[in-house]
C-alpha positions as MATLAB code, in Angstrom:
seq = 'XXXXXXXXXXXXXXXXXXXXXXXXXXXXXXXXXXXXXXXXXXXXXXXXXXXXXXXXXXXXXXXXXXXXXXXXXXXXXXXXXXXXXXXXXXXXXXXXXXXXXXXXXXXXXXXXXXXXXXXXXXXXXXXXXXXXXXXXXXXXXXXXXXXXXXXXXXXXXXXXXXXXXXXXXXXXXXXXXXXXXXXXXXXXXXXXXXXXXXXXXXXXXXXXXXXXXXXXXXXXXXXXXXXXXXXXXXXXXXXXXXXXXXXXXXXXXXXXXXXXXXXXXXXXXXXXXXXXXXXXXXXXXXXXXXXXXXXXXXXXXXXXXXXXXXXXXXXXXXXXXXXXXXXXXXXXXXXXXXXXXXXXXXXXXXXXXXXXXXXXXXXXXXXXXXXXXXXXXXXXXXXXXXXXXXXXXXXXXXXXXXXXXXXXXXXXXXXXXXXXXXXXXXXXXXXXXXXXXXXXXXXXXXXXXXXXXXXXXXXXXXXXXXXXXXXXXXXXXXXXXXXXXXXXXXXXXXXXXXXXXXXXXXXXXXXXXXXXXXXXXXXXXXXXXXXXXXXXXXXXXXXXXXXXXXXXXXXXXXXXXXXXXXXXXXXXXXXXXXXXXXXXXXXXXXXXXXXXXXXXXXXXXXXXXXXXXXXXXXXXXXXXXXXXX';
ca = [
      97.943  112.289   60.676;
      95.487  110.784   58.667;
      97.168  108.420   56.815;
      98.833  106.745   59.786;
      96.367  105.764   61.536;
      94.503  104.106   58.348;
      97.843  102.443   58.103;
      97.877  102.069   61.660;
      94.825   99.873   61.600;
      95.505   98.340   58.507;
      98.276   96.385   59.555;
      96.222   95.480   62.725;
      93.366   93.703   60.467;
      96.706   92.226   58.306;
      98.085   91.156   61.897;
      94.963   89.275   62.809;
      94.056   87.559   59.797;
      97.666   85.917   59.312;
      97.230   84.881   63.231;
      93.774   83.249   62.765;
      95.136   81.816   59.326;
      97.810   79.985   61.427;
      95.569   78.626   63.349;
      92.648   77.177   61.157;
      95.807   76.291   59.510;
      97.377   74.041   61.838;
      94.687   72.697   64.045;
      95.275   70.401   66.645;
      99.346   70.520   65.730;
     102.719   71.662   67.492;
     103.382   74.180   64.979;
      99.376   75.737   65.811;
     100.912   76.130   69.724;
     104.495   77.258   68.597;
     102.953   79.969   65.490;
     100.106   81.188   68.109;
     103.327   82.197   70.906;
     104.581   83.323   68.011;
     102.441   85.762   66.703;
     101.384   87.103   70.431;
     104.751   87.853   71.316;
     105.075   89.875   67.444;
     101.833   91.730   68.765;
     103.129   92.117   71.939;
     105.641   93.509   70.766;
     104.357   95.809   68.751;
     101.692   97.157   71.404;
     104.870   98.128   73.533;
     106.594   99.859   70.475;
     103.489  102.149   70.135;
     103.349  102.316   73.883;
     107.345  103.533   74.606;
     106.713  105.826   71.362;
     103.439  107.139   73.591;
     105.321  107.558   76.793;
     108.089  109.345   75.360;
     105.695  111.997   74.332;
     103.152  112.748   77.504;
     103.920  114.189   80.617;
     102.369  114.536   84.049;
      99.036  112.603   84.628;
      98.988  111.003   81.257;
     102.482  109.275   81.505;
     101.128  108.147   84.895;
      98.655  106.595   82.827;
     100.113  104.674   80.186;
     102.805  103.858   82.636;
     100.772  101.272   84.316;
      99.273  100.306   80.684;
     103.047   99.425   79.316;
     103.880   97.732   82.673;
     100.681   95.601   82.142;
     101.871   94.631   78.597;
     105.115   93.188   80.315;
     103.891   91.474   82.230;
     101.532   89.387   79.775;
     104.827   88.908   77.778;
     106.538   87.528   80.288;
     103.680   84.963   80.333;
     103.530   84.486   76.996;
     107.359   83.828   77.062;
     106.798   81.507   79.811;
     103.911   79.219   78.204;
     105.921   79.399   75.602;
     108.406   78.227   76.898;
     106.951   75.070   78.962;
     104.556   74.274   75.849;
     107.251   74.489   73.110;
     110.286   73.923   74.106;
     109.895   71.416   77.273;
     107.356   69.904   75.563;
     104.936   70.283   79.084;
     101.093   70.799   78.462;
     100.207   73.441   80.396;
      98.060   73.169   83.331;
      95.225   76.016   83.909;
      97.243   77.402   87.226;
     100.499   77.825   86.257;
     103.443   81.077   86.973;
     102.051   82.394   83.405;
      98.421   82.881   85.271;
     100.371   84.880   87.653;
     101.106   87.253   84.854;
      98.363   87.402   83.538;
      96.873   88.253   86.495;
      99.051   91.140   87.002;
      98.341   92.453   83.825;
      94.763   92.503   84.475;
      95.468   94.319   87.669;
      97.310   96.794   86.041;
      94.816   97.284   83.557;
      92.083   97.530   86.134;
      94.756  100.208   88.320;
      95.043  102.719   84.770;
      91.290  102.621   84.223;
      90.488  103.723   88.106;
      93.386  106.076   88.080;
      91.768  107.747   84.438;
      87.845  107.523   85.930;
      89.703  108.986   89.479;
      91.604  111.920   87.614;
      89.380  112.681   84.081;
      85.626  112.330   84.701;
      84.550  114.915   87.227;
      80.549  113.822   86.963;
      78.382  114.828   90.464;
      77.054  111.914   91.821;
      73.757  111.844   91.679;
      71.363  109.255   92.961;
      69.895  108.206   89.684;
      72.937  107.292   88.797;
      74.138  105.451   91.966;
      71.086  103.372   91.292;
      72.021  103.262   87.729;
      75.320  102.331   88.376;
      74.177   99.586   90.710;
      71.995   97.860   88.473;
      74.298   97.532   85.597;
      76.839   95.770   88.583;
      73.884   93.257   89.951;
      73.907   91.866   86.036;
      77.105   91.603   85.243;
      77.724   90.559   89.128;
      74.866   87.473   88.242;
      75.806   86.359   84.905;
      79.492   86.406   86.169;
      78.610   84.146   88.862;
      75.898   81.888   86.550;
      78.275   81.296   83.584;
      82.151   81.353   85.450;
      82.411   81.227   89.467;
      79.545   79.267   90.291;
      81.399   76.428   87.877;
      84.747   77.159   89.534;
      83.153   77.130   92.926;
      81.540   73.586   91.838;
      84.915   72.063   91.537;
      85.783   70.210   94.697;
      89.550   69.285   93.180;
      90.895   72.971   93.115;
      93.808   73.489   95.226;
      92.764   77.050   97.491;
      95.523   78.975   95.415;
      94.007   77.655   92.025;
      90.796   78.142   93.553;
      91.529   82.087   94.458;
      93.533   82.174   90.807;
      89.991   81.137   89.513;
      87.769   83.092   90.750;
      90.497   86.337   90.225;
      89.928   86.076   86.339;
      86.226   86.671   86.447;
      86.411   88.998   88.556;
      88.421   90.931   87.611;
      87.222   90.593   84.057;
      83.906   91.825   85.955;
      85.955   94.957   86.988;
      87.454   95.881   83.569;
      83.518   95.432   82.418;
      82.124   97.804   84.925;
      85.358  100.725   84.165;
      84.597  100.556   80.772;
      81.142  100.572   81.362;
      81.316  103.526   83.497;
      83.445  105.171   81.343;
      81.044  104.963   78.446;
      78.174  106.307   80.590;
      80.854  109.416   81.190;
      81.712  110.073   77.794;
      80.357  113.531   77.408;
      81.163  116.752   75.219;
      84.292  117.270   76.916;
      86.214  114.078   77.418;
      84.377  112.697   74.205;
      88.173  111.638   72.060;
      89.123  108.600   69.645;
      91.525  107.669   72.390;
      88.660  107.224   75.097;
      86.226  105.416   72.620;
      89.289  102.954   71.759;
      90.171  102.380   75.054;
      86.775  101.313   76.297;
      87.013   99.102   73.122;
      89.930   97.673   73.598;
      88.704   96.689   78.077;
      85.872   94.837   76.468;
      87.468   93.266   73.987;
      89.869   91.726   76.340;
      87.389   91.786   79.723;
      84.977   89.548   76.905;
      87.748   87.686   75.884;
      89.048   86.846   79.051;
      85.127   85.513   79.764;
      85.352   83.295   76.531;
      88.170   81.452   77.542;
      87.288   80.699   81.242;
      83.804   79.393   79.829;
      85.824   77.221   77.285;
      87.881   75.929   80.836;
      84.906   75.173   82.998;
      83.188   73.116   80.000;
      86.863   71.494   79.024;
      87.224   72.480   75.464;
      89.792   74.837   75.948;
      93.327   73.989   74.346;
      96.688   75.617   73.040;
      95.826   78.129   70.075;
      92.956   78.743   70.895;
      90.476   81.102   68.887;
      90.160   83.560   71.468;
      93.955   83.792   72.015;
      94.125   86.799   69.599;
      91.835   88.778   70.670;
      93.901   89.146   73.593;
      96.645   90.886   71.877;
      93.849   92.305   69.690;
      92.803   93.989   72.900;
      96.545   94.957   73.938;
      97.583   96.203   70.252;
      94.585   98.650   70.389;
      95.278   99.974   73.996;
      98.456  101.296   72.149;
      96.625  102.290   69.450;
      94.667  104.680   71.568;
      97.750  106.576   72.952;
      99.445  107.361   69.842;
      95.523  107.944   68.251;
      94.840  110.974   70.015;
      96.385  111.240   73.215;
      93.578  111.743   75.932;
      93.258  114.695   77.850;
      93.272  114.418   81.974;
      93.193  118.786   81.946;
      89.622  119.914   80.377;
      88.566  122.994   79.797;
      85.132  123.379   82.166;
      82.516  125.249   81.086;
      80.288  126.948   83.627;
      77.554  125.202   82.460;
      77.779  121.290   84.708;
      74.778  119.972   83.393;
      75.432  117.418   80.435;
      72.989  115.611   78.102;
      71.928  111.918   78.622;
      72.684  110.351   75.141;
      70.895  106.840   74.415;
      73.322  104.393   75.319;
      73.315  106.108   79.038;
      69.456  106.503   78.991;
      69.050  102.609   77.735;
      72.227  100.539   78.596;
      70.751   99.539   82.830;
      66.908   98.725   81.682;
      68.327   97.245   78.721;
      69.848   95.375   81.133;
      66.872   94.533   82.887;
      65.373   93.410   80.648;
      68.315   90.311   79.135;
      68.366   89.286   83.111;
      65.108   88.788   82.912;
      64.081   87.290   79.451;
      67.037   85.003   80.342;
      65.562   83.839   83.775;
      62.552   83.222   82.129;
      64.262   80.315   79.256;
      66.546   78.984   81.658;
      63.710   78.261   84.437;
      61.801   75.041   84.862;
      58.149   76.881   84.392;
      56.567   79.704   83.312;
      52.677   80.973   84.672;
      50.904   83.463   84.465;
      52.417   85.680   87.018;
      55.921   85.120   85.336;
      53.912   86.344   82.365;
      52.305   89.582   84.623;
      55.499   90.363   85.772;
      57.562   90.247   83.016;
      55.103   92.542   81.211;
      54.787   94.962   84.008;
      58.933   95.213   83.980;
      58.239   96.221   80.838;
      55.901   99.073   81.360;
      57.860  100.390   84.057;
      61.304  100.270   81.695;
      58.915  102.017   79.339;
      57.622  104.608   81.950;
      60.774  105.218   83.425;
      62.110  106.256   79.493;
      59.790  108.559   79.273;
      60.343  110.106   82.100;
      63.965  110.392   80.891;
      63.633  111.716   77.544;
      60.725  114.014   79.481;
      63.491  115.192   81.847;
      65.840  115.278   79.174;
      63.718  118.174   77.812;
      63.867  120.361   80.376;
      67.936  119.822   80.610;
      67.495  120.612   77.017;
      65.776  124.115   77.577;
      67.508  124.931   81.481;
      70.663  124.792   79.166;
      69.388  126.511   76.302;
      69.096  129.030   78.920;
      71.858  128.631   81.337;
      74.068  129.351   77.648;
      72.078  132.471   76.857;
      72.705  133.502   80.261;
      76.138  132.638   80.238;
      77.010  134.526   76.568;
      75.286  137.482   78.091;
      77.414  137.441   80.963;
      80.843  136.882   78.971;
      79.364  139.829   76.684;
      78.888  142.283   79.789;
      81.885  141.015   81.177;
      83.888  141.657   77.914;
      81.932  145.285   77.948;
      82.895  146.018   81.804;
      86.854  144.463   81.682;
      87.518  146.247   77.933;
      86.559  148.983   78.129;
      88.709  151.992   77.899;
      87.960  153.911   79.686;
      87.324  153.734   83.412;
      84.024  151.955   84.919;
      83.155  150.808   87.829;
      79.984  149.078   89.538;
      79.329  150.515   93.724;
      76.525  149.993   95.958;
      73.984  152.542   97.496;
      76.487  153.592   99.679;
      78.852  154.558   96.611;
      81.040  151.718   97.666;
      83.460  150.243   94.615;
      82.310  146.584   94.572;
      84.178  145.976   91.205;
      86.450  148.394   88.524;
      88.211  147.582   85.591;
      91.915  147.626   84.813;
      91.135  150.743   83.581;
      89.858  152.428   86.201;
      92.816  150.647   88.614;
      95.146  152.123   86.594;
      93.181  155.959   86.839;
      93.665  155.715   90.686;
      96.712  153.735   90.267;
      95.548  151.073   93.120;
      94.382  147.254   92.174;
      90.844  145.962   92.167;
      92.093  144.944   95.658;
      92.313  147.695   97.078;
      89.534  149.604   95.351;
      86.612  146.975   96.397;
      85.063  147.970   99.734;
      86.895  151.681   99.601;
      83.545  154.311   99.005;
      84.600  156.644   95.685;
      83.702  159.899   97.398;
      87.222  159.512   99.354;
      88.494  159.969   95.712;
      86.685  163.318   94.630;
      88.157  166.636   95.299;
      86.336  168.672   97.887;
      84.334  170.629   95.841;
      83.269  168.165   93.574;
      81.605  165.980   95.842;
      78.724  168.654   96.714;
      78.163  168.550   92.580;
      78.098  164.520   92.434;
      76.113  164.288   95.821;
      73.390  166.679   93.813;
      73.797  164.061   90.723;
      73.615  161.102   92.370;
      70.185  162.296   94.019;
      68.572  162.012   90.274;
      70.163  158.984   89.938;
      68.373  157.085   92.945;
      65.521  158.332   91.390;
      66.421  156.119   88.001;
      67.988  158.725   86.016;
      71.097  159.240   84.216;
      73.273  161.806   85.031;
      76.218  162.908   83.465;
      78.499  165.628   85.343;
      82.261  166.746   85.274;
      84.090  166.155   88.818;
      87.744  166.622   89.810;
      88.867  163.600   91.045;
      92.372  162.358   93.357;
      94.275  159.800   92.246;
      96.667  157.502   95.441;
      99.776  160.024   94.140;
      97.681  163.457   95.275;
      97.441  164.088   91.520;
      94.382  166.152   90.549;
      92.089  164.910   87.512;
      89.254  166.217   85.549;
      86.560  163.477   84.604;
      83.357  163.484   82.977;
      81.640  160.919   85.275;
      77.944  158.868   84.089;
      76.080  157.242   86.581;
      73.787  154.845   85.900;
      71.746  153.137   87.784;
      71.730  149.072   88.501;
      67.757  148.335   88.415;
      66.894  145.113   89.483;
      63.517  143.359   90.224;
      62.595  147.179   89.069;
      64.358  148.352   92.512;
      68.304  150.526   92.249;
      70.672  148.197   93.940;
      73.408  150.335   92.895;
      75.352  152.268   90.132;
      77.510  152.103   87.366;
      79.996  154.720   86.762;
      81.771  155.356   83.684;
      84.066  158.210   83.327;
      86.265  159.727   81.189;
      89.612  161.336   81.561;
      89.114  165.404   79.881;
      92.228  167.170   82.016;
      93.863  167.121   78.833;
      91.014  168.792   76.934;
      90.089  171.021   79.966;
      93.633  172.336   79.943;
      93.317  172.833   75.843;
      90.048  174.117   76.791;
      91.695  176.872   78.767;
      94.566  177.950   76.741;
      91.818  178.375   74.122;
      89.752  180.426   75.931;
      92.768  182.393   77.296;
      94.153  182.713   73.482;
      90.977  184.286   73.421;
      91.167  186.882   75.857;
      94.710  187.160   76.048;
      97.300  189.096   73.947;
     100.018  186.206   72.836;
     103.437  188.929   72.964;
     102.883  190.871   76.579;
      99.978  188.788   78.082;
      97.556  191.093   79.221;
      93.545  190.811   78.396;
      93.063  191.870   74.498;
      90.762  194.107   72.861;
      87.993  191.539   72.606;
      87.655  190.909   76.705;
      88.121  194.390   77.209;
      85.292  195.557   75.155;
      83.148  192.363   76.523;
      84.262  193.901   80.251;
      83.501  197.708   79.552;
      80.016  196.866   77.800;
      79.295  194.750   80.996;
      80.392  197.487   82.891;
      78.886  200.286   81.444;
      75.020  198.043   81.179;
      75.558  198.357   85.155;
      76.733  201.416   85.935;
      72.810  202.470   84.620;
      71.369  200.122   87.441;
      73.280  201.961   89.928;
      73.175  205.671   89.512;
      76.393  206.392   91.843;
      78.653  204.161   90.324;
      81.134  205.590   87.716;
      83.565  203.667   85.498;
      86.456  205.827   83.169;
      88.998  204.398   80.103;
      92.324  204.987   79.656;
      93.961  205.719   76.032;
      97.738  204.784   75.906;
      99.071  205.202   72.647;
     103.377  205.213   72.682;
     105.005  208.285   70.771;
     107.714  207.703   68.551;
     106.796  203.448   68.672;
     107.064  203.319   64.766;
     110.521  205.419   64.618;
     111.255  202.696   67.403;
     110.296  199.892   64.637;
     111.216  201.293   61.598;
     115.130  201.909   63.144;
     115.972  199.169   65.467;
     113.788  197.147   63.963;
     109.962  194.877   64.522;
     111.834  192.608   67.128;
     112.882  195.350   69.285;
     109.655  197.146   68.617;
     108.700  194.100   70.337;
     110.771  193.297   72.931;
     109.710  197.148   73.856;
     105.876  196.288   73.833;
     106.792  193.306   76.408;
     108.283  195.371   78.487;
     105.555  198.187   78.629;
     102.953  195.245   79.364;
     105.202  193.917   82.046;
     105.024  198.053   83.464;
     101.354  198.061   83.941;
     100.983  194.646   85.469;
     103.216  196.515   88.050;
     100.304  199.020   88.446;
      97.166  196.284   87.497;
      96.418  196.069   90.960;
      94.836  200.226   90.463;
      92.796  199.646   87.947;
      89.854  197.348   87.398;
      91.426  195.905   83.722;
      94.473  196.729   81.484;
      94.434  195.303   78.279;
      96.315  195.780   74.527;
      93.980  197.016   71.770;
      96.907  196.158   68.717;
     100.117  197.828   67.913;
     100.927  200.087   70.764;
      98.093  201.090   71.744;
      96.820  200.253   75.598;
      93.534  201.147   77.312;
      92.817  200.658   81.258;
      89.831  200.567   83.176;
      89.250  202.409   86.636;
      86.095  201.438   88.353;
      83.894  203.852   91.618;
      84.681  207.097   90.184;
      83.986  209.926   91.934;
      86.114  213.238   91.008;
      88.556  214.597   88.147;
      91.086  214.534   90.786;
      91.256  210.830   91.312;
      91.655  210.665   87.654;
      94.627  212.816   87.026;
      96.231  210.935   89.786;
      96.007  207.757   88.000;
      97.150  208.985   85.124;
     100.344  210.256   86.949;
     100.792  207.160   88.049;
     101.004  205.372   84.168;
     103.017  208.622   83.462;
     105.624  208.208   86.135;
     105.766  204.694   85.147;
     106.008  204.671   80.988;
     108.039  207.615   80.880;
     111.636  206.416   82.234;
     113.778  204.866   79.787;
     113.839  201.248   78.570;
     117.164  199.298   78.097;
     116.636  196.834   75.581;
     119.597  194.691   73.432;
     121.676  197.154   74.660;
     119.637  200.184   73.217;
     117.905  202.871   75.695;
     114.872  203.764   74.487;
     112.328  206.680   75.020;
     108.708  205.958   74.710;
     106.595  208.024   76.691;
     103.028  207.791   76.365;
     100.136  209.700   75.527;
      96.868  209.357   77.318;
      93.510  210.363   76.480;
      90.837  209.731   79.955;
      87.121  209.336   79.650;
      84.291  209.014   81.936;
      80.934  208.120   82.701;
      81.156  211.507   84.925;
      80.325  212.645   80.792;
      77.421  211.962   79.219;
      78.643  208.593   77.777;
      76.139  206.301   77.469;
      77.764  203.017   75.757;
      81.429  201.456   75.353;
      82.112  202.928   71.713;
      80.827  206.380   72.891;
      83.376  206.040   76.325;
      85.885  204.372   73.857;
      85.506  207.464   71.255;
      86.090  210.033   73.632;
      89.400  208.888   74.931;
      90.746  208.437   71.474;
      89.887  212.007   71.026;
      91.685  213.472   74.295;
      94.054  210.403   73.211;
      95.274  212.289   70.097;
      94.731  215.888   72.069;
      97.827  214.874   74.154;
      99.770  213.426   71.697;
     100.949  217.530   70.890;
     103.423  217.275   73.914;
     105.616  214.654   72.229;
     106.885  214.339   75.841;
     104.276  212.303   77.516;
     100.675  213.584   78.632;
      97.545  212.905   79.892;
      94.369  215.216   78.825;
      90.749  214.353   80.326;
      87.846  214.839   77.396;
      85.621  216.226   79.977;
      88.052  218.935   79.988;
      87.857  219.241   75.889;
      84.297  219.025   76.369;
      83.919  221.806   78.475;
      86.417  224.047   76.818;
      84.503  223.454   73.717;
      80.504  224.126   75.566;
      82.711  227.830   76.314;
      83.555  228.178   73.174;
];
């Protein structure tokens, strides 16, 4: 791209050199007029080629702008062709007001229309009062010089026809419009609209306006001829316009920063005031007298301008400071937004009533509701009933300025329950709590796993009954409680299956496991009759009974266990008899620890095993027999 741009401008320089060489080599010659017209037409065809390429690659508003520029170039080409036909083919001297001038004016109108279109659609600067004054200053200065140098001589011409008078005024007015539009675009050229294309467009418009004004001035002093030195400038401006479309296509859709202030460049600061100074200097040199009043006015104007420039520069420092702070604030807001929006966990902000003010995408997905549906709703409506009390208690600490983390259960829009680890952080603005941030983490899966681990830690995997660890912990807690309640007694039933080893050895361990599961199932059928039922390991089971009052009560429960477990088992086509041996110990005796009561029940169980058909033995009976002996 860099080489292509250089090649285009290199060809443009060669073209201008050739054009001026032709004008200088054949002064006041018919060849000069013919060569000038041919050079102009060639230059216009080059411009049209690049403009058509630009049109093919642009869309929307850009195409409209370049279409108007292309139409104006066609008008200029028509004007040049008419000029060449009249001047060279028919040998007629082209007068100032002719059909060519109509097409020249149409080209100026197209340029003005395109610039106005660009200003309306590309610049979005707020029209401050100071900017309006700067614009008016430039307008008055440009109008003054145009009137003095161009319009006034036209008005002074009494021989001009009404049409000639109108066309003569249209040229300087059009030039004035182009200059003002170029200045407007230059003063609005900021970091958002600063492109190579814009610079070339402004340069091209200024060249055409200056060339046109010079051409009219030469006409006003009757010093114009075909093949004038200003003719190449017109073609130069049109070619530059065509290059602008290929240099860097202007962007009409601009990404605006949230910070709308733009820094003034030195051009924007100096051009209004330098224009006033130039106008005053021009007035002094063209006035008939220069006295002390004029000198005083000049010095005062200079001082006022210097003071104004100093004020502008000081204000610019304040703007720079504001922009710096605004940029820092914008960066901070963007960081907060990134943390909030892209946080993997649900995040929301609430007012002091608990109503949602903002939610991120993860929060919307959690509740299966859009952010618009959530904002404004009260967060307590999504909290499970038992968890509301917990949340309200925790919020009391948050309202005092303390962050809190706790677990609650929430309800989504489909009625599903989700366990959440919720962190509430107070939003403090100017030492006042104005709201609450909530960051949640879905711990449903972790809770499920935790419950599973806890279940496996205290339950037997094969039978689903409590395991030895759970049984011993519960037994210990109950025995410790009996010392605080003298009338509270408990009993332990220790079960061992007779002939279980024979089943394992003859039928296999898989049948043995199925037998243990069947035993566990039968014990579960009577679990309401006992405090706890557990498998100790192997074929040993233990049962706890609370509130034991009499020995007869123990015997009744022992008979219940025997009736349930003595019945045959039918497993995989096998009939299995595995009657239980039950040892019973209770705190009615002198047992004071879990180990003692377990040991006593174990001793009684081994006594019961002497009866292979299934029986139970109370340790108290053994204890009594031992004492009698």
